[in-house]
């Protein structure tokens, strides 16, 4: 938790955007996995955390602009809570620690909201959807469209610019993430299952006092972008793509990807593809500074990928045309990156287009480029991921080949032998500064030489 002043100042800045109404912050509740009291790990809502900092279930907060007060709704500990979970700080102590002086029982919230203008955020949890629908008398199916756009926009504006104390938390997340990736590169060996490595890296995140920022993606099938199955047994000659990051105890995320060989060294073919992805990642990072358009950076990465694949004879034709028409998306079918902070895809609950796009930058409709979560101009204080990749997805290759898609740009015959290659992605987290950028966290082996050295250590 940050200091009382941090939360008070954050709320003060937010309040300045509103003349009337109630700003409603729904905290998250415990959720049963297989029965009510066997719960998923609790994760507080990030907007609630940002403005109210209390990492506990079953809380709601309001900022009442009309009345000029801020109230926390929740229930004080009962003796039963103390018997089962031990003594804990009282709700009023927690409220005081974040500068809130009024605490009311949870069930008083509904009367507070009646006949008032309520600014609420798009709910993503079933219980919050049901409660909101009941309290505001809005059908569940209309909650998304009736969420307050001024509320969403004000929060996005504020949370997009990370403060020094937030950057320090993100550095902590990345320090643990460094340990996770370095360990994975040291311990992987032929005969292990992917699950053995996934379990160890998750353990490192938990041992550091936090948890994972998102479920581990770790597979010899790197071409499956978000592969959460870890059942394969590692074999000589395969690549392992590991995309995982720690979340700190204060809930700030790290999101790093590295790809390395199961054998002690990369094959020549693996090196060729790896170095194209590495060039795309490093050349994009080099360009990052305020006012640079991230959509332009996505196109730069795509251009480097097409040029590299042309040198290997997998693509052909004019590079700019291939990128403009979307032919590169056979190999790079996702976006270059996204904002990161309290959420790994920061503020995605508020709507990707509010976070990553604006009046000047509209989202592309092209396959691949349409998945770009961040397209707008960068500002000092943004933290974002840079994560280009090259993938050989056999089913997509077969489909495009059968449809004779982009035959001016793709050498399908040569591609046949790549269908078992897998995929390569390289990802780092970057802060935009006044004059340029800073890659956050301790450096994690990234060049062929550094990775091979780690594999042999
Ligand atoms: N780390 C997963 C993603 O960025 O989607
Ligand atoms: Mn990412």
PDB file of N, CA and C and ligand atoms in Angstrom, residues 214 226 243 255-257 337-338 340 344-345 385 387 425 427 429, ligand 2:
ATOM      1  N   UNK A 214      -0.262 -13.067 -14.792  1.00  0.00           N
ATOM      2  CA  UNK A 214      -1.197 -13.736 -15.721  1.00  0.00           C
ATOM      3  C   UNK A 214      -0.740 -15.177 -15.811  1.00  0.00           C
ATOM      4  N   UNK A 226      -1.237 -17.878 -26.946  1.00  0.00           N
ATOM      5  CA  UNK A 226      -1.502 -17.924 -25.500  1.00  0.00           C
ATOM      6  C   UNK A 226      -1.741 -19.372 -25.069  1.00  0.00           C
ATOM      7  N   UNK A 243       6.417 -16.952 -21.791  1.00  0.00           N
ATOM      8  CA  UNK A 243       5.848 -15.600 -21.631  1.00  0.00           C
ATOM      9  C   UNK A 243       5.218 -15.589 -20.254  1.00  0.00           C
ATOM     10  N   UNK A 255       5.773  -8.337 -17.512  1.00  0.00           N
ATOM     11  CA  UNK A 255       5.316  -9.163 -18.634  1.00  0.00           C
ATOM     12  C   UNK A 255       6.474  -9.316 -19.617  1.00  0.00           C
ATOM     13  N   UNK A 256       7.176 -10.435 -19.526  1.00  0.00           N
ATOM     14  CA  UNK A 256       8.402 -10.651 -20.307  1.00  0.00           C
ATOM     15  C   UNK A 256       8.275 -11.959 -21.094  1.00  0.00           C
ATOM     16  N   UNK A 257       8.793 -11.946 -22.314  1.00  0.00           N
ATOM     17  CA  UNK A 257       8.873 -13.186 -23.097  1.00  0.00           C
ATOM     18  C   UNK A 257      10.312 -13.413 -23.551  1.00  0.00           C
ATOM     19  N   UNK A 337       2.371  -4.480 -28.898  1.00  0.00           N
ATOM     20  CA  UNK A 337       2.428  -4.367 -27.444  1.00  0.00           C
ATOM     21  C   UNK A 337       1.221  -3.654 -26.871  1.00  0.00           C
ATOM     22  N   UNK A 338       1.289  -3.427 -25.555  1.00  0.00           N
ATOM     23  CA  UNK A 338       0.162  -2.881 -24.807  1.00  0.00           C
ATOM     24  C   UNK A 338       0.684  -2.124 -23.602  1.00  0.00           C
ATOM     25  N   UNK A 340       1.032  -1.423 -19.636  1.00  0.00           N
ATOM     26  CA  UNK A 340       1.125  -2.330 -18.485  1.00  0.00           C
ATOM     27  C   UNK A 340       1.237  -1.501 -17.211  1.00  0.00           C
ATOM     28  N   UNK A 344      -1.791  -6.459 -16.345  1.00  0.00           N
ATOM     29  CA  UNK A 344      -0.814  -6.779 -17.377  1.00  0.00           C
ATOM     30  C   UNK A 344      -1.223  -6.137 -18.698  1.00  0.00           C
ATOM     31  N   UNK A 345      -2.481  -6.212 -19.058  1.00  0.00           N
ATOM     32  CA  UNK A 345      -3.013  -5.380 -20.147  1.00  0.00           C
ATOM     33  C   UNK A 345      -3.703  -4.229 -19.422  1.00  0.00           C
ATOM     34  N   UNK A 385       4.645  -2.630 -23.360  1.00  0.00           N
ATOM     35  CA  UNK A 385       5.438  -3.792 -23.761  1.00  0.00           C
ATOM     36  C   UNK A 385       5.813  -3.654 -25.235  1.00  0.00           C
ATOM     37  N   UNK A 387       6.769  -6.428 -28.026  1.00  0.00           N
ATOM     38  CA  UNK A 387       6.778  -7.897 -28.106  1.00  0.00           C
ATOM     39  C   UNK A 387       6.492  -8.427 -29.508  1.00  0.00           C
ATOM     40  N   UNK A 425       8.979 -15.240 -29.799  1.00  0.00           N
ATOM     41  CA  UNK A 425       8.551 -13.889 -29.377  1.00  0.00           C
ATOM     42  C   UNK A 425       9.589 -13.399 -28.380  1.00  0.00           C
ATOM     43  N   UNK A 427      10.046 -10.102 -25.623  1.00  0.00           N
ATOM     44  CA  UNK A 427       9.237  -9.022 -25.042  1.00  0.00           C
ATOM     45  C   UNK A 427       9.946  -8.367 -23.864  1.00  0.00           C
ATOM     46  N   UNK A 429       9.601  -4.596 -21.154  1.00  0.00           N
ATOM     47  CA  UNK A 429       8.696  -3.551 -20.657  1.00  0.00           C
ATOM     48  C   UNK A 429       9.468  -2.233 -20.609  1.00  0.00           C
TER      49      UNK A 429
HETATM   50 MN1  LIG B   2       2.532  -8.766 -23.270  1.00  0.00          MN
END
